[in-house]
Short mmCIF file of N, CA and C in Angstrom, two decimals:
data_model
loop_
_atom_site.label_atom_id
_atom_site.label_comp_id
_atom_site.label_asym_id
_atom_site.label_seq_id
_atom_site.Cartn_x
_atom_site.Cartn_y
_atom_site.Cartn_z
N UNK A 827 8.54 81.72 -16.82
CA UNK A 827 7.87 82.24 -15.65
C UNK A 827 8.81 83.19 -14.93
N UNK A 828 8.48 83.89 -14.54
CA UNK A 828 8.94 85.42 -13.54
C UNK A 828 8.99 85.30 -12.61
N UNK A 829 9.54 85.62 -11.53
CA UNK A 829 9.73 85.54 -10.19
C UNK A 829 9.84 87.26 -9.62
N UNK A 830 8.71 87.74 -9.04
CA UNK A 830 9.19 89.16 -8.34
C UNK A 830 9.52 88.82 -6.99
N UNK A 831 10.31 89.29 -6.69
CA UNK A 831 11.06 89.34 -5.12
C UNK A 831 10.39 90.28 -4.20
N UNK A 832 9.76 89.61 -3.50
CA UNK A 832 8.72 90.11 -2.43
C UNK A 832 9.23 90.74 -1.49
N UNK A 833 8.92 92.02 -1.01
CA UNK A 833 9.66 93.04 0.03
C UNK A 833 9.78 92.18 1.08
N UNK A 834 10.90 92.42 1.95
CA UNK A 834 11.14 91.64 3.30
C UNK A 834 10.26 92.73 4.46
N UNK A 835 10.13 91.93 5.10
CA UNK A 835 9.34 92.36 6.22
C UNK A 835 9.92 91.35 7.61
N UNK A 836 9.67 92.76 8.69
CA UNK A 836 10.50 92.43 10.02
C UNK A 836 9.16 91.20 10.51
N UNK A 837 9.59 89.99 11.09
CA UNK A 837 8.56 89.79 11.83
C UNK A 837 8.66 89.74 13.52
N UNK A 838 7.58 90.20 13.83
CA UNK A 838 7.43 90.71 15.09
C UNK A 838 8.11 89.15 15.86
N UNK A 839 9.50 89.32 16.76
CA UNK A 839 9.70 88.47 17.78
C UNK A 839 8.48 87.93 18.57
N UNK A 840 7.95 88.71 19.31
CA UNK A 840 6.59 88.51 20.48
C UNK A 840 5.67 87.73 19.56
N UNK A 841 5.32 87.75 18.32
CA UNK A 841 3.97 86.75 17.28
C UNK A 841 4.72 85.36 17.23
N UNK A 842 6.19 85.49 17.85
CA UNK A 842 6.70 83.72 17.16
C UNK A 842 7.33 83.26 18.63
N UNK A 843 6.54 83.81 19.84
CA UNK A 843 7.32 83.61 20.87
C UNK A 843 7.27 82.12 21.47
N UNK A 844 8.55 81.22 21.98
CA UNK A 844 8.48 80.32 22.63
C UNK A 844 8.07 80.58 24.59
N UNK A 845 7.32 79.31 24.78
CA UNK A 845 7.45 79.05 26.42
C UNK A 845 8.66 78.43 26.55
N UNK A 846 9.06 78.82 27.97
CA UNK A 846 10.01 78.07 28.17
C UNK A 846 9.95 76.43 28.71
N UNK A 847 8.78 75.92 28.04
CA UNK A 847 8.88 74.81 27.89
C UNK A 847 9.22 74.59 26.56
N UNK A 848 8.84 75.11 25.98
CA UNK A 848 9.29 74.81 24.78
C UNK A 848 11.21 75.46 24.39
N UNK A 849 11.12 75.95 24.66
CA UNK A 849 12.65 76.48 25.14
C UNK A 849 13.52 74.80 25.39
N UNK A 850 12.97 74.61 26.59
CA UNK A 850 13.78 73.45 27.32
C UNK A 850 13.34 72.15 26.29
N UNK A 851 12.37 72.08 25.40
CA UNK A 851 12.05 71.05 24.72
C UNK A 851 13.13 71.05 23.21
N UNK A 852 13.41 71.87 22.79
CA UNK A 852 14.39 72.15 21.97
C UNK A 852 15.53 72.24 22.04
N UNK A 853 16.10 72.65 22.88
CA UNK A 853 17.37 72.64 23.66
C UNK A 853 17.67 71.54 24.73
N UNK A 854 16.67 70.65 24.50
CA UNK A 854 16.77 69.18 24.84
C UNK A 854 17.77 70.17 26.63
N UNK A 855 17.05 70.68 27.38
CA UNK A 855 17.53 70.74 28.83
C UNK A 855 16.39 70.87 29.77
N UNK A 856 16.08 70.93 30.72
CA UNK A 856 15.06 71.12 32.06
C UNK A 856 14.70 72.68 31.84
N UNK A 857 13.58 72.69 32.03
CA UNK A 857 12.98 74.19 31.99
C UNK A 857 13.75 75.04 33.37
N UNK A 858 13.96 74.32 34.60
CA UNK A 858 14.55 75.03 35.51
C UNK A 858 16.08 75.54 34.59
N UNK A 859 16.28 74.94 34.15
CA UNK A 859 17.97 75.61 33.09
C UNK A 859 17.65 76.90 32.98
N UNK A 860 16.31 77.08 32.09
CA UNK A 860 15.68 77.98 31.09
C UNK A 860 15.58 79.41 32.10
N UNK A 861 15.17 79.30 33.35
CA UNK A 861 14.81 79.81 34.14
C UNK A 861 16.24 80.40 35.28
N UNK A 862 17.10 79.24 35.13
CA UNK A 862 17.64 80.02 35.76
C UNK A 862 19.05 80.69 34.47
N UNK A 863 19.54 80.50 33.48
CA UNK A 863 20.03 81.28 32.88
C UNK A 863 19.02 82.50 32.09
N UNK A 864 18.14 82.78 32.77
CA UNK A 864 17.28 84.14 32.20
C UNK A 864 17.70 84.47 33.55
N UNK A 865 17.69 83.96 34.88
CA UNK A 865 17.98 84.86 36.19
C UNK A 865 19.30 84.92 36.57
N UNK A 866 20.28 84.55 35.90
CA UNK A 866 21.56 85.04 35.31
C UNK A 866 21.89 85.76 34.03
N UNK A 867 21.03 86.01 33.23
CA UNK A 867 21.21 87.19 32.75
C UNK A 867 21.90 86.51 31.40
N UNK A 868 21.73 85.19 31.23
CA UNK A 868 22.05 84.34 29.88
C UNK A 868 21.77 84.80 28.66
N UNK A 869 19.94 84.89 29.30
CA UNK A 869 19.15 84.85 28.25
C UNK A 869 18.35 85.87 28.43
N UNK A 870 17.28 86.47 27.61
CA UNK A 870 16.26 87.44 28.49
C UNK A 870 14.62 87.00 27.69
N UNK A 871 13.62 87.17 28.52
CA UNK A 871 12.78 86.83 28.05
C UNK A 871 11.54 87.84 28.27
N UNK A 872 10.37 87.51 28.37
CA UNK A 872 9.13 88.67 28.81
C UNK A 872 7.80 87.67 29.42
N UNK A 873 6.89 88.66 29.83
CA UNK A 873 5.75 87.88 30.22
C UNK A 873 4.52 88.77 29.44
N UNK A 874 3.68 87.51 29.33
CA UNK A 874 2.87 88.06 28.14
C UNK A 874 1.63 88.36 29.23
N UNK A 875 0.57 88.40 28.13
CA UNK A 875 -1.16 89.28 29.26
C UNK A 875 -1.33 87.64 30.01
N UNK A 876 -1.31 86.83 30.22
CA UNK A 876 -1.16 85.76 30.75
C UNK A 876 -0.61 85.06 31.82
N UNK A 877 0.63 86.53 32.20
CA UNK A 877 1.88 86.34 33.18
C UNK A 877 2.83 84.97 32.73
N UNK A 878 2.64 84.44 31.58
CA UNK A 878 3.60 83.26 31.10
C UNK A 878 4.77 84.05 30.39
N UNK A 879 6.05 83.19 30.79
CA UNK A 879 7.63 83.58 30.47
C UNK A 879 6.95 83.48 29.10
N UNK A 880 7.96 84.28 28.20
CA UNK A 880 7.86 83.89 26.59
C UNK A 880 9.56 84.19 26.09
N UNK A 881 10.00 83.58 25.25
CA UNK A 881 10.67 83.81 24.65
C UNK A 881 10.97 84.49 23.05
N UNK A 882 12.35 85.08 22.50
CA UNK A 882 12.42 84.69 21.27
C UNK A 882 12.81 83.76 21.13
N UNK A 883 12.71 83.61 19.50
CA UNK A 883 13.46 82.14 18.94
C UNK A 883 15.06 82.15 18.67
N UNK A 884 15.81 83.71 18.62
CA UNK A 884 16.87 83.64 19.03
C UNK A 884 17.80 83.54 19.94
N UNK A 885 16.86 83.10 21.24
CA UNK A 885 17.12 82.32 22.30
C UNK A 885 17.70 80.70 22.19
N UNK A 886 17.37 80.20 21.50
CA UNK A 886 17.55 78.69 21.15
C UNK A 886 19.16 78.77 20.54
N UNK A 887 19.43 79.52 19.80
CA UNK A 887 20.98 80.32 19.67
C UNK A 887 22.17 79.96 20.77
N UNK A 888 21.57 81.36 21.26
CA UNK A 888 21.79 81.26 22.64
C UNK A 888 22.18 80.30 23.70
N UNK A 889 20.99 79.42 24.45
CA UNK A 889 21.16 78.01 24.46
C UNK A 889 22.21 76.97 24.01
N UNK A 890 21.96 77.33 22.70
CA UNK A 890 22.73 76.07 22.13
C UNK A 890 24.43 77.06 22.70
N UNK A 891 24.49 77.61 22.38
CA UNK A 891 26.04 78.49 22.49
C UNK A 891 26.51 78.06 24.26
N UNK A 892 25.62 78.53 24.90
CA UNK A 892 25.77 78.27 26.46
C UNK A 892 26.13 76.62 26.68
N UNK A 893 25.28 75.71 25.96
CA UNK A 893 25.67 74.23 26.52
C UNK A 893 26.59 74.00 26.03
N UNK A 894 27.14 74.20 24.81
CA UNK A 894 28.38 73.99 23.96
C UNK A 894 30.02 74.63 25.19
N UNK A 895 29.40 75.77 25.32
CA UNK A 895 30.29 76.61 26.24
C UNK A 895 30.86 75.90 27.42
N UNK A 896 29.66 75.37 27.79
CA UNK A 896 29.25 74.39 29.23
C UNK A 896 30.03 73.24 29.42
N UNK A 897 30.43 72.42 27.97
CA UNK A 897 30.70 71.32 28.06
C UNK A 897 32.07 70.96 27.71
N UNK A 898 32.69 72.39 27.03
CA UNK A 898 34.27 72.40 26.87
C UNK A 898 34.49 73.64 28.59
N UNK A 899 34.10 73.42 29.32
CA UNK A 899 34.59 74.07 30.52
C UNK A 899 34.60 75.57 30.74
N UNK A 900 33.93 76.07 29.78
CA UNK A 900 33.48 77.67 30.25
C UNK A 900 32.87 78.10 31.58
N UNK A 901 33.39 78.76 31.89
CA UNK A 901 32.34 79.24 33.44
C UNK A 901 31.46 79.90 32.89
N UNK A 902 30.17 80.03 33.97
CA UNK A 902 29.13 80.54 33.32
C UNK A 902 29.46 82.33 33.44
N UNK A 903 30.36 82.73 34.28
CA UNK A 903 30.57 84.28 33.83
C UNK A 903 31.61 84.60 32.79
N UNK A 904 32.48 83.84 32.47
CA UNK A 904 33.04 83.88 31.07
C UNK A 904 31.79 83.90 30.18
N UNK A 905 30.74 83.32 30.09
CA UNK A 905 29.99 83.19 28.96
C UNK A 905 29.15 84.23 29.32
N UNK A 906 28.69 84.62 30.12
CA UNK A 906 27.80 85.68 30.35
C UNK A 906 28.41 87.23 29.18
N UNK A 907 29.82 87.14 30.10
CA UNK A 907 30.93 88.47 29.34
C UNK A 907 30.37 88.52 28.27
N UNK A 908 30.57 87.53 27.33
CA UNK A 908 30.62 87.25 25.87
C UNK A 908 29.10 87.43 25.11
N UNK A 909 28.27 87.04 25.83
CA UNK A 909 27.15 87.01 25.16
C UNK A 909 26.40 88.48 25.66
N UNK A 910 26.81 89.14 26.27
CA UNK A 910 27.14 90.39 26.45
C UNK A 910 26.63 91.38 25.37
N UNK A 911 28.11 90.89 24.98
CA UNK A 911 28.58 91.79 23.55
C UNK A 911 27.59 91.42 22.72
N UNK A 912 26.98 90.78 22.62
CA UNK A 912 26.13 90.28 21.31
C UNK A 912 24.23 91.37 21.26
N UNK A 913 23.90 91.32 20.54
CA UNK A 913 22.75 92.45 20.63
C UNK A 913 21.62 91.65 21.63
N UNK A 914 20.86 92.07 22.35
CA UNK A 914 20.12 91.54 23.67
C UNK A 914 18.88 91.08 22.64
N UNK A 915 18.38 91.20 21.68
CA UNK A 915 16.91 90.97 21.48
C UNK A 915 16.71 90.49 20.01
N UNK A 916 17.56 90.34 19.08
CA UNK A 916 17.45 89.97 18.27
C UNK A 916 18.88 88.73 18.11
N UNK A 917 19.01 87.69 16.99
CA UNK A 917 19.41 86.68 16.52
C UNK A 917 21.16 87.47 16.12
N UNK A 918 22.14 87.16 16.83
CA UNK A 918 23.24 87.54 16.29
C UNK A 918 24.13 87.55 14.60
N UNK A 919 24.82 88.12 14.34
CA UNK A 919 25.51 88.29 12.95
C UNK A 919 26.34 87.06 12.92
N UNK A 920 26.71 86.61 11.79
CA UNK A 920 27.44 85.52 11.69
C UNK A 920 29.17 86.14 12.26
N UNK A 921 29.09 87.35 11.67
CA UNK A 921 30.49 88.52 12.39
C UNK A 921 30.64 88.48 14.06
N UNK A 922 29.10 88.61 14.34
CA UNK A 922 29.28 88.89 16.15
C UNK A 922 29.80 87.43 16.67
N UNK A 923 29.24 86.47 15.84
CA UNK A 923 28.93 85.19 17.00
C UNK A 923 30.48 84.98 16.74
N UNK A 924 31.40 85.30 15.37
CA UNK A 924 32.98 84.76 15.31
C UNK A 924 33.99 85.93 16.52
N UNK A 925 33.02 86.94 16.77
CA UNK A 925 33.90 87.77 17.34
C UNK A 925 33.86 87.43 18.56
N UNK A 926 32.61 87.16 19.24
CA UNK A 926 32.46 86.17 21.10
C UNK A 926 33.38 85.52 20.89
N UNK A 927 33.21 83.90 20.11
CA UNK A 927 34.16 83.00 20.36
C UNK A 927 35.28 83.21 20.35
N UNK A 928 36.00 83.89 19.39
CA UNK A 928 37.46 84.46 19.31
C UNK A 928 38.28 84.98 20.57
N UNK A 929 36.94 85.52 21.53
CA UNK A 929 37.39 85.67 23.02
C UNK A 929 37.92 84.82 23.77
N UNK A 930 36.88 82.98 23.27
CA UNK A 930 37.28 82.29 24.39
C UNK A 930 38.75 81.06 23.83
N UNK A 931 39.54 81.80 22.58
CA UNK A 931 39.79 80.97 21.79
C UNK A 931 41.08 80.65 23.17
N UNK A 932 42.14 81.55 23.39
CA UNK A 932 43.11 81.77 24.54
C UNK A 932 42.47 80.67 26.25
N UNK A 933 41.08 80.94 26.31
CA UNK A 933 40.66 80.36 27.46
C UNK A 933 41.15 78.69 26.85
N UNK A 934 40.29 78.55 26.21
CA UNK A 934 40.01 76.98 25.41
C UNK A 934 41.24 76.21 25.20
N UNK A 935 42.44 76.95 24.68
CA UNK A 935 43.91 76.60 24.26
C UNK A 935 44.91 76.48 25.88
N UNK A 936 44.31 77.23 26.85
CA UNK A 936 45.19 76.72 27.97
C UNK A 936 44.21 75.77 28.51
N UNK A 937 42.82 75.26 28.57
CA UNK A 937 42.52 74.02 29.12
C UNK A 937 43.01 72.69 27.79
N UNK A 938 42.93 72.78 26.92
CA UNK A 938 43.92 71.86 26.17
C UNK A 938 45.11 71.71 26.93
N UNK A 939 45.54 72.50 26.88
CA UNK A 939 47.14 72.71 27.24
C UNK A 939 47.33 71.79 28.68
N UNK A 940 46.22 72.22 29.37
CA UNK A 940 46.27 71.48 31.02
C UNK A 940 45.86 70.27 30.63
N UNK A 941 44.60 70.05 29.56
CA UNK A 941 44.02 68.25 29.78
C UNK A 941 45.37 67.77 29.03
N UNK A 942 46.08 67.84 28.33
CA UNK A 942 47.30 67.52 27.75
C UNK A 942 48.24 67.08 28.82
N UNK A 943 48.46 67.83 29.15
CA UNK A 943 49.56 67.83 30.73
C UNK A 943 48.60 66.50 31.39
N UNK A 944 48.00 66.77 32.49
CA UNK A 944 47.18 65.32 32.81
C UNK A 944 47.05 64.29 32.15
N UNK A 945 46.34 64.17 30.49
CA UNK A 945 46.83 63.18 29.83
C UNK A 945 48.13 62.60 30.21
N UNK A 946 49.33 63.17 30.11
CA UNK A 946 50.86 62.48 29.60
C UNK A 946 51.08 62.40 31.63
N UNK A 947 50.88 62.89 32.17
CA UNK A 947 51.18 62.55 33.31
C UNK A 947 50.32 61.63 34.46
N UNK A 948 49.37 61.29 33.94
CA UNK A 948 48.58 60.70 34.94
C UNK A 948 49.17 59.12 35.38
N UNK A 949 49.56 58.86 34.22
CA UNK A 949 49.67 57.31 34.15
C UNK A 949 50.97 57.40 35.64
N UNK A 950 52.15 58.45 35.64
CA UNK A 950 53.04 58.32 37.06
C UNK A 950 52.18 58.76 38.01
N UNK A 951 51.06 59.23 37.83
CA UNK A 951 50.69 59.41 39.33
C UNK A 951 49.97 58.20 39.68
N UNK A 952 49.31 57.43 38.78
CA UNK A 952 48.46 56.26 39.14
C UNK A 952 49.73 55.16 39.58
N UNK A 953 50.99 55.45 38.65
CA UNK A 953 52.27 54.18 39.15
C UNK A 953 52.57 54.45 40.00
N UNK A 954 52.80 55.45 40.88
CA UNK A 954 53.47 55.87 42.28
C UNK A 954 52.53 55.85 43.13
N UNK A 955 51.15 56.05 42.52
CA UNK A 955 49.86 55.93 43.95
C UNK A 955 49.89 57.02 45.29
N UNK A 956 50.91 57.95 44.87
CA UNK A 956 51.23 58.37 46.55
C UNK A 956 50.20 59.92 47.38
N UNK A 957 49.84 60.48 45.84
CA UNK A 957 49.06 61.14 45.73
C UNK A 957 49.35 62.37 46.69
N UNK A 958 50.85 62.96 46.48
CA UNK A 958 51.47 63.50 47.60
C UNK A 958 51.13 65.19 47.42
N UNK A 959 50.75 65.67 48.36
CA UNK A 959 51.03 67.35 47.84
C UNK A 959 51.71 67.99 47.90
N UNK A 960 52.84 67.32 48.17
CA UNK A 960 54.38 67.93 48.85
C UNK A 960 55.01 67.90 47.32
N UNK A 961 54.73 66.27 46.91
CA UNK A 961 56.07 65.77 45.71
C UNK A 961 55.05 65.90 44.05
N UNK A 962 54.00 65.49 44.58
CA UNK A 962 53.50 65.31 42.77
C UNK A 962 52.74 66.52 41.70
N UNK A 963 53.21 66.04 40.56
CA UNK A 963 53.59 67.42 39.76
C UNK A 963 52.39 67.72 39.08
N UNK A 964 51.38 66.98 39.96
CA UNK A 964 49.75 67.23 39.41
C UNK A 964 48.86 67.98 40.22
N UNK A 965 49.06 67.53 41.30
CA UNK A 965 48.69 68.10 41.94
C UNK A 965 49.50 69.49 43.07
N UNK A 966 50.36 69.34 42.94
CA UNK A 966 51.31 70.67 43.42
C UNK A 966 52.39 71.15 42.54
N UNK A 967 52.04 71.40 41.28
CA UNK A 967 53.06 71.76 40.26
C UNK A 967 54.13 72.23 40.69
N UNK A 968 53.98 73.47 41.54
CA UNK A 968 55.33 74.52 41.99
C UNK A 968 56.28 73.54 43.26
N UNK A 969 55.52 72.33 43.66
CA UNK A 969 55.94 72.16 44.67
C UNK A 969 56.34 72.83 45.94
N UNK A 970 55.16 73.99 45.99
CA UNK A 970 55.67 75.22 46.70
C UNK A 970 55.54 74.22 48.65
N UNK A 971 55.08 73.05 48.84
CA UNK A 971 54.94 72.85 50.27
C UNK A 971 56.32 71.84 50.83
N UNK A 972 57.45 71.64 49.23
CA UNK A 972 58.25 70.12 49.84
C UNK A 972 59.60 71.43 50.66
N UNK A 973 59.48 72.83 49.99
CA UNK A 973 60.63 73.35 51.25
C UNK A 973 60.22 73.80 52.22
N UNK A 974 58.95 73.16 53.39
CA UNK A 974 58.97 74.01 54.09
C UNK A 974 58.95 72.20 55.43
#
């Protein structure tokens, strides 16, 4: 048996569009999320003859990239920057999405660097209790207030 390879064809974003309920149902978050990273400029969406938000499905991308972002300590305008760069209306390259992250690789490596530091030091601030802002090296690293 033969197999001919059937021409590819674009399919129209707007024929496969999500609500943003359905948005928030997939991305397992609150539709107000949905709503307000489209009015930050997260995500972008349209309104159909209906006046209902619609989405693409390379929104869910998106999404997923933002909560991920969200939950190792990205600010939401660090992530905005980044997703930026990425093309506004269609599903990113496997190239683009390594080239965003690669941005936040420097961000990501000094909050290690800090939860590290807290890790190994917390335990003297919990033994000393004093919780000083003059003396402790957690909360006033430079100790810039014990010479004055």
């Amino acid at each position: 048996m033969e197999f001919r390879k059937l021409p590819s064809r674009k399919i129209d974003s707007r024929k496969q569009a999500l609500s943003a309920g359905e948005v928030a149902k997939r991305c397992e978050i609150a539709v107000s999320a949905v709503h307000f990273y489209e009015a930050e400029g997260l995500i972008h969406g349209w309104r159909n003859n209906a006046n209902h938000r619609r989405y693409s499905r390379h929104v869910l991308r998106r999404v997923a990239i933002i909560k991920i972002a969200q939950q190792t300590g990205v600010p939401l305008r660090d992530i905005k920057v980044a997703l930026d760069a990425l093309p506004p209306n269609e599903a990113p390259t496997p190239a683009q999405w390594e080239a965003m992250s690669s941005r936040w690789r420097d961000l990501l490596d000094r909050k290690i660097h800090d939860l590290s530091m807290l890790r190994d030091q917390l335990g003297e601030c919990i033994g000393c209790g004093c919780l000083s802002l003059t003396a402790c090296p957690l909360r006033n690293p430079s100790d810039c207030l014990a010479g004055q």
